[in-house]
Amino acid sequence: MDTKTTEKTEETTAGPDSENAVDEGEDLLDEPSENEHDDEEARDEVEAAATGTGTGTGTGTGVVSAAAAVVSAALAVAALTGTWTGKVVAERETLIGQIKTSGTGTPAQQINEIYGDAWHSTALVNGVFSLLAVIVAVLVLTLPRRPVRVRAIAAAGAVLGAIGLLLSTGTYFDLFLSLPTTGS
């Protein structure tokens, strides 16, 4: 191929407006689109949340609010399934009831002191855990501009905490089951 053929091929592939097309393409690359601005803001928020630094607009509490949402859900689950603290308090009440009624208490007193107080103590401890779960979840839900997944976990913590609070209250006041009675 000679130089004339090469020049003619370049002219036909490049076209008459090829320089303008390249310039317009460069201009489009220089101007960021709206999506690029959103992507940059999202990256900045993620980075600020991960490092714990913020711009003063509340983005620095992203990790804290996510952790608080998980804590509220965990507290609610603990309240529904029972806690080690509740077990210790119940065993303490059982021991105190045994000491109080050792040999001198009537069967009704023994049932109330040994089992009833332990039952109510467990319900009280689980109720406190449920209340804490609801409080933490509501605090997270009232924070502005939280990601959907954080709000979802906090909502789950609030719902589970409310169910736990309802069950604990019902158990404490013997609404669902009452203590056994003696046949006397």
PDB file of C-alpha atoms in Angstrom:
ATOM      1  CA  MET A   1       0.000   0.000   0.000  1.00  0.00           C
ATOM      2  CA  ASP A   2       1.253   3.383  -0.829  1.00  0.00           C
ATOM      3  CA  THR A   3       0.811   6.593   1.135  1.00  0.00           C
ATOM      4  CA  LYS A   4      -2.109   7.831  -1.003  1.00  0.00           C
ATOM      5  CA  THR A   5      -4.170   4.725  -0.212  1.00  0.00           C
ATOM      6  CA  THR A   6      -3.398   5.057   3.494  1.00  0.00           C
ATOM      7  CA  GLU A   7      -4.467   8.719   3.548  1.00  0.00           C
ATOM      8  CA  LYS A   8      -7.699   7.915   1.704  1.00  0.00           C
ATOM      9  CA  THR A   9      -8.503   5.103   4.152  1.00  0.00           C
ATOM     10  CA  GLU A  10      -7.924   7.399   7.112  1.00  0.00           C
ATOM     11  CA  GLU A  11     -10.234  10.046   5.617  1.00  0.00           C
ATOM     12  CA  THR A  12     -13.071   7.584   5.037  1.00  0.00           C
ATOM     13  CA  THR A  13     -12.881   6.055   8.520  1.00  0.00           C
ATOM     14  CA  ALA A  14     -12.395   9.303  10.382  1.00  0.00           C
ATOM     15  CA  GLY A  15     -15.018  11.291   8.501  1.00  0.00           C
ATOM     16  CA  PRO A  16     -15.257  15.025   8.131  1.00  0.00           C
ATOM     17  CA  ASP A  17     -16.415  15.759  11.712  1.00  0.00           C
ATOM     18  CA  SER A  18     -14.086  13.387  13.526  1.00  0.00           C
ATOM     19  CA  GLU A  19     -12.196  16.159  15.329  1.00  0.00           C
ATOM     20  CA  ASN A  20     -15.457  17.695  16.591  1.00  0.00           C
ATOM     21  CA  ALA A  21     -16.719  14.319  17.740  1.00  0.00           C
ATOM     22  CA  VAL A  22     -13.552  13.759  19.738  1.00  0.00           C
ATOM     23  CA  ASP A  23     -13.803  17.222  21.300  1.00  0.00           C
ATOM     24  CA  GLU A  24     -17.450  16.698  22.273  1.00  0.00           C
ATOM     25  CA  GLY A  25     -16.589  13.344  23.791  1.00  0.00           C
ATOM     26  CA  GLU A  26     -13.852  14.921  25.884  1.00  0.00           C
ATOM     27  CA  ASP A  27     -16.301  17.595  27.078  1.00  0.00           C
ATOM     28  CA  LEU A  28     -18.740  14.912  28.141  1.00  0.00           C
ATOM     29  CA  LEU A  29     -16.016  13.179  30.115  1.00  0.00           C
ATOM     30  CA  ASP A  30     -15.033  16.402  31.865  1.00  0.00           C
ATOM     31  CA  GLU A  31     -18.579  17.149  33.099  1.00  0.00           C
ATOM     32  CA  PRO A  32     -19.678  14.722  35.828  1.00  0.00           C
ATOM     33  CA  SER A  33     -23.221  13.448  35.517  1.00  0.00           C
ATOM     34  CA  GLU A  34     -25.769  13.533  38.347  1.00  0.00           C
ATOM     35  CA  ASN A  35     -25.181   9.839  39.011  1.00  0.00           C
ATOM     36  CA  GLU A  36     -21.475  10.437  39.473  1.00  0.00           C
ATOM     37  CA  HIS A  37     -22.240  13.115  42.084  1.00  0.00           C
ATOM     38  CA  ASP A  38     -24.536  10.678  43.898  1.00  0.00           C
ATOM     39  CA  ASP A  39     -21.889   7.963  43.717  1.00  0.00           C
ATOM     40  CA  GLU A  40     -19.275  10.308  45.157  1.00  0.00           C
ATOM     41  CA  GLU A  41     -21.603  11.332  47.992  1.00  0.00           C
ATOM     42  CA  ALA A  42     -22.412   7.697  48.730  1.00  0.00           C
ATOM     43  CA  ARG A  43     -18.697   6.814  48.778  1.00  0.00           C
ATOM     44  CA  ASP A  44     -18.025   9.746  51.112  1.00  0.00           C
ATOM     45  CA  GLU A  45     -20.828   8.639  53.449  1.00  0.00           C
ATOM     46  CA  VAL A  46     -19.593   5.045  53.519  1.00  0.00           C
ATOM     47  CA  GLU A  47     -16.048   6.194  54.157  1.00  0.00           C
ATOM     48  CA  ALA A  48     -17.166   8.587  56.906  1.00  0.00           C
ATOM     49  CA  ALA A  49     -19.295   5.886  58.519  1.00  0.00           C
ATOM     50  CA  ALA A  50     -16.460   3.369  58.409  1.00  0.00           C
ATOM     51  CA  THR A  51     -13.897   5.723  59.882  1.00  0.00           C
ATOM     52  CA  GLY A  52     -16.258   7.290  62.393  1.00  0.00           C
ATOM     53  CA  THR A  53     -15.609  10.771  61.051  1.00  0.00           C
ATOM     54  CA  GLY A  54     -18.389  12.887  59.720  1.00  0.00           C
ATOM     55  CA  THR A  55     -19.005  16.112  57.942  1.00  0.00           C
ATOM     56  CA  GLY A  56     -21.288  17.397  60.646  1.00  0.00           C
ATOM     57  CA  THR A  57     -24.434  16.250  58.862  1.00  0.00           C
ATOM     58  CA  GLY A  58     -24.927  13.068  60.866  1.00  0.00           C
ATOM     59  CA  THR A  59     -23.145  10.704  58.495  1.00  0.00           C
ATOM     60  CA  GLY A  60     -20.483   9.866  61.093  1.00  0.00           C
ATOM     61  CA  THR A  61     -23.016   8.015  63.236  1.00  0.00           C
ATOM     62  CA  GLY A  62     -23.786   5.388  60.586  1.00  0.00           C
ATOM     63  CA  VAL A  63     -21.749   2.687  62.284  1.00  0.00           C
ATOM     64  CA  VAL A  64     -23.070   3.655  65.703  1.00  0.00           C
ATOM     65  CA  SER A  65     -26.702   3.572  64.580  1.00  0.00           C
ATOM     66  CA  ALA A  66     -26.181   0.232  62.821  1.00  0.00           C
ATOM     67  CA  ALA A  67     -24.597  -1.207  65.958  1.00  0.00           C
ATOM     68  CA  ALA A  68     -27.405   0.199  68.097  1.00  0.00           C
ATOM     69  CA  ALA A  69     -29.991  -1.398  65.813  1.00  0.00           C
ATOM     70  CA  VAL A  70     -28.291  -4.782  66.148  1.00  0.00           C
ATOM     71  CA  VAL A  71     -28.059  -4.322  69.925  1.00  0.00           C
ATOM     72  CA  SER A  72     -31.788  -3.571  70.139  1.00  0.00           C
ATOM     73  CA  ALA A  73     -32.615  -6.706  68.167  1.00  0.00           C
ATOM     74  CA  ALA A  74     -30.245  -8.790  70.318  1.00  0.00           C
ATOM     75  CA  LEU A  75     -31.738  -7.399  73.538  1.00  0.00           C
ATOM     76  CA  ALA A  76     -35.226  -8.233  72.290  1.00  0.00           C
ATOM     77  CA  VAL A  77     -34.261 -11.787  71.391  1.00  0.00           C
ATOM     78  CA  ALA A  78     -32.574 -12.188  74.787  1.00  0.00           C
ATOM     79  CA  ALA A  79     -35.705 -10.928  76.503  1.00  0.00           C
ATOM     80  CA  LEU A  80     -37.889 -13.385  74.612  1.00  0.00           C
ATOM     81  CA  THR A  81     -35.657 -16.399  75.211  1.00  0.00           C
ATOM     82  CA  GLY A  82     -34.577 -15.547  78.742  1.00  0.00           C
ATOM     83  CA  THR A  83     -31.291 -14.297  80.060  1.00  0.00           C
ATOM     84  CA  TRP A  84     -28.642 -15.582  82.399  1.00  0.00           C
ATOM     85  CA  THR A  85     -29.384 -12.637  84.678  1.00  0.00           C
ATOM     86  CA  GLY A  86     -33.044 -13.615  84.847  1.00  0.00           C
ATOM     87  CA  LYS A  87     -32.076 -17.184  85.731  1.00  0.00           C
ATOM     88  CA  VAL A  88     -29.780 -16.018  88.545  1.00  0.00           C
ATOM     89  CA  VAL A  89     -32.430 -13.695  89.951  1.00  0.00           C
ATOM     90  CA  ALA A  90     -35.041 -16.473  89.816  1.00  0.00           C
ATOM     91  CA  GLU A  91     -32.764 -18.938  91.598  1.00  0.00           C
ATOM     92  CA  ARG A  92     -32.030 -16.315  94.255  1.00  0.00           C
ATOM     93  CA  GLU A  93     -35.745 -15.772  94.827  1.00  0.00           C
ATOM     94  CA  THR A  94     -36.281 -19.527  95.027  1.00  0.00           C
ATOM     95  CA  LEU A  95     -33.579 -19.820  97.685  1.00  0.00           C
ATOM     96  CA  ILE A  96     -34.995 -16.901  99.668  1.00  0.00           C
ATOM     97  CA  GLY A  97     -38.461 -18.502  99.461  1.00  0.00           C
ATOM     98  CA  GLN A  98     -37.099 -21.807 100.738  1.00  0.00           C
ATOM     99  CA  ILE A  99     -35.416 -20.083 103.653  1.00  0.00           C
ATOM    100  CA  LYS A 100     -38.563 -18.119 104.587  1.00  0.00           C
ATOM    101  CA  THR A 101     -40.908 -21.096 104.467  1.00  0.00           C
ATOM    102  CA  SER A 102     -38.635 -23.847 105.734  1.00  0.00           C
ATOM    103  CA  GLY A 103     -40.943 -26.107 107.723  1.00  0.00           C
ATOM    104  CA  THR A 104     -43.294 -23.367 108.935  1.00  0.00           C
ATOM    105  CA  GLY A 105     -45.035 -22.175 105.798  1.00  0.00           C
ATOM    106  CA  THR A 106     -48.321 -23.419 104.505  1.00  0.00           C
ATOM    107  CA  PRO A 107     -48.376 -25.014 101.046  1.00  0.00           C
ATOM    108  CA  ALA A 108     -49.904 -21.835  99.567  1.00  0.00           C
ATOM    109  CA  GLN A 109     -47.102 -19.721 101.106  1.00  0.00           C
ATOM    110  CA  GLN A 110     -44.488 -22.135  99.836  1.00  0.00           C
ATOM    111  CA  ILE A 111     -45.867 -21.995  96.301  1.00  0.00           C
ATOM    112  CA  ASN A 112     -45.960 -18.205  96.382  1.00  0.00           C
ATOM    113  CA  GLU A 113     -42.562 -17.687  98.017  1.00  0.00           C
ATOM    114  CA  ILE A 114     -40.611 -20.403  96.218  1.00  0.00           C
ATOM    115  CA  TYR A 115     -42.153 -20.383  92.748  1.00  0.00           C
ATOM    116  CA  GLY A 116     -44.230 -17.221  92.417  1.00  0.00           C
ATOM    117  CA  ASP A 117     -41.504 -14.771  93.366  1.00  0.00           C
ATOM    118  CA  ALA A 118     -39.010 -16.497  91.078  1.00  0.00           C
ATOM    119  CA  TRP A 119     -41.530 -16.457  88.240  1.00  0.00           C
ATOM    120  CA  HIS A 120     -42.239 -12.760  88.724  1.00  0.00           C
ATOM    121  CA  SER A 121     -38.542 -11.917  89.040  1.00  0.00           C
ATOM    122  CA  THR A 122     -37.767 -13.621  85.742  1.00  0.00           C
ATOM    123  CA  ALA A 123     -40.619 -11.728  84.089  1.00  0.00           C
ATOM    124  CA  LEU A 124     -39.322  -8.464  85.557  1.00  0.00           C
ATOM    125  CA  VAL A 125     -35.770  -8.989  84.300  1.00  0.00           C
ATOM    126  CA  ASN A 126     -36.995 -10.004  80.837  1.00  0.00           C
ATOM    127  CA  GLY A 127     -39.283  -6.972  80.842  1.00  0.00           C
ATOM    128  CA  VAL A 128     -36.337  -4.683  81.563  1.00  0.00           C
ATOM    129  CA  PHE A 129     -34.417  -6.206  78.627  1.00  0.00           C
ATOM    130  CA  SER A 130     -37.472  -5.740  76.411  1.00  0.00           C
ATOM    131  CA  LEU A 131     -37.866  -2.129  77.483  1.00  0.00           C
ATOM    132  CA  LEU A 132     -34.205  -1.428  76.756  1.00  0.00           C
ATOM    133  CA  ALA A 133     -34.600  -3.015  73.312  1.00  0.00           C
ATOM    134  CA  VAL A 134     -37.590  -0.809  72.531  1.00  0.00           C
ATOM    135  CA  ILE A 135     -35.849   2.363  73.760  1.00  0.00           C
ATOM    136  CA  VAL A 136     -32.688   1.716  71.725  1.00  0.00           C
ATOM    137  CA  ALA A 137     -34.709   0.794  68.634  1.00  0.00           C
ATOM    138  CA  VAL A 138     -36.859   3.929  68.867  1.00  0.00           C
ATOM    139  CA  LEU A 139     -33.746   6.077  69.249  1.00  0.00           C
ATOM    140  CA  VAL A 140     -32.267   4.559  66.095  1.00  0.00           C
ATOM    141  CA  LEU A 141     -35.539   4.962  64.200  1.00  0.00           C
ATOM    142  CA  THR A 142     -35.791   8.646  65.118  1.00  0.00           C
ATOM    143  CA  LEU A 143     -32.325   9.439  63.757  1.00  0.00           C
ATOM    144  CA  PRO A 144     -32.561  11.078  60.341  1.00  0.00           C
ATOM    145  CA  ARG A 145     -31.111   9.674  57.126  1.00  0.00           C
ATOM    146  CA  ARG A 146     -30.383   6.117  58.248  1.00  0.00           C
ATOM    147  CA  PRO A 147     -29.954   3.397  55.619  1.00  0.00           C
ATOM    148  CA  VAL A 148     -32.918   1.119  55.019  1.00  0.00           C
ATOM    149  CA  ARG A 149     -31.159  -1.941  56.433  1.00  0.00           C
ATOM    150  CA  VAL A 150     -30.413  -0.109  59.706  1.00  0.00           C
ATOM    151  CA  ARG A 151     -34.024   1.028  59.978  1.00  0.00           C
ATOM    152  CA  ALA A 152     -35.209  -2.526  59.239  1.00  0.00           C
ATOM    153  CA  ILE A 153     -33.072  -4.031  61.988  1.00  0.00           C
ATOM    154  CA  ALA A 154     -34.174  -1.319  64.426  1.00  0.00           C
ATOM    155  CA  ALA A 155     -37.817  -1.912  63.506  1.00  0.00           C
ATOM    156  CA  ALA A 156     -37.346  -5.642  64.127  1.00  0.00           C
ATOM    157  CA  GLY A 157     -35.796  -4.830  67.506  1.00  0.00           C
ATOM    158  CA  ALA A 158     -38.721  -2.556  68.361  1.00  0.00           C
ATOM    159  CA  VAL A 159     -41.330  -5.139  67.371  1.00  0.00           C
ATOM    160  CA  LEU A 160     -39.592  -8.007  69.165  1.00  0.00           C
ATOM    161  CA  GLY A 161     -39.026  -5.776  72.196  1.00  0.00           C
ATOM    162  CA  ALA A 162     -42.703  -4.813  72.281  1.00  0.00           C
ATOM    163  CA  ILE A 163     -43.718  -8.481  72.083  1.00  0.00           C
ATOM    164  CA  GLY A 164     -41.282  -9.286  74.894  1.00  0.00           C
ATOM    165  CA  LEU A 165     -42.636  -6.418  76.961  1.00  0.00           C
ATOM    166  CA  LEU A 166     -46.183  -7.658  76.441  1.00  0.00           C
ATOM    167  CA  LEU A 167     -45.266 -11.219  77.408  1.00  0.00           C
ATOM    168  CA  SER A 168     -43.265 -10.111  80.442  1.00  0.00           C
ATOM    169  CA  THR A 169     -46.073  -7.887  81.670  1.00  0.00           C
ATOM    170  CA  GLY A 170     -48.595 -10.678  81.219  1.00  0.00           C
ATOM    171  CA  THR A 171     -46.363 -13.126  83.052  1.00  0.00           C
ATOM    172  CA  TYR A 172     -45.609 -10.706  85.893  1.00  0.00           C
ATOM    173  CA  PHE A 173     -49.299 -10.018  86.521  1.00  0.00           C
ATOM    174  CA  ASP A 174     -50.334 -13.678  85.968  1.00  0.00           C
ATOM    175  CA  LEU A 175     -52.508 -12.796  82.950  1.00  0.00           C
ATOM    176  CA  PHE A 176     -51.539 -15.816  80.852  1.00  0.00           C
ATOM    177  CA  LEU A 177     -50.985 -18.424  83.542  1.00  0.00           C
ATOM    178  CA  SER A 178     -51.595 -18.225  87.233  1.00  0.00           C
ATOM    179  CA  LEU A 179     -49.699 -19.912  90.010  1.00  0.00           C
ATOM    180  CA  PRO A 180     -50.966 -23.326  91.021  1.00  0.00           C
ATOM    181  CA  THR A 181     -53.190 -23.429  94.072  1.00  0.00           C
ATOM    182  CA  THR A 182     -53.442 -25.997  96.797  1.00  0.00           C
ATOM    183  CA  GLY A 183     -56.525 -28.145  97.260  1.00  0.00           C
ATOM    184  CA  SER A 184     -57.256 -26.780 100.748  1.00  0.00           C
TER     185      SER A 184
END
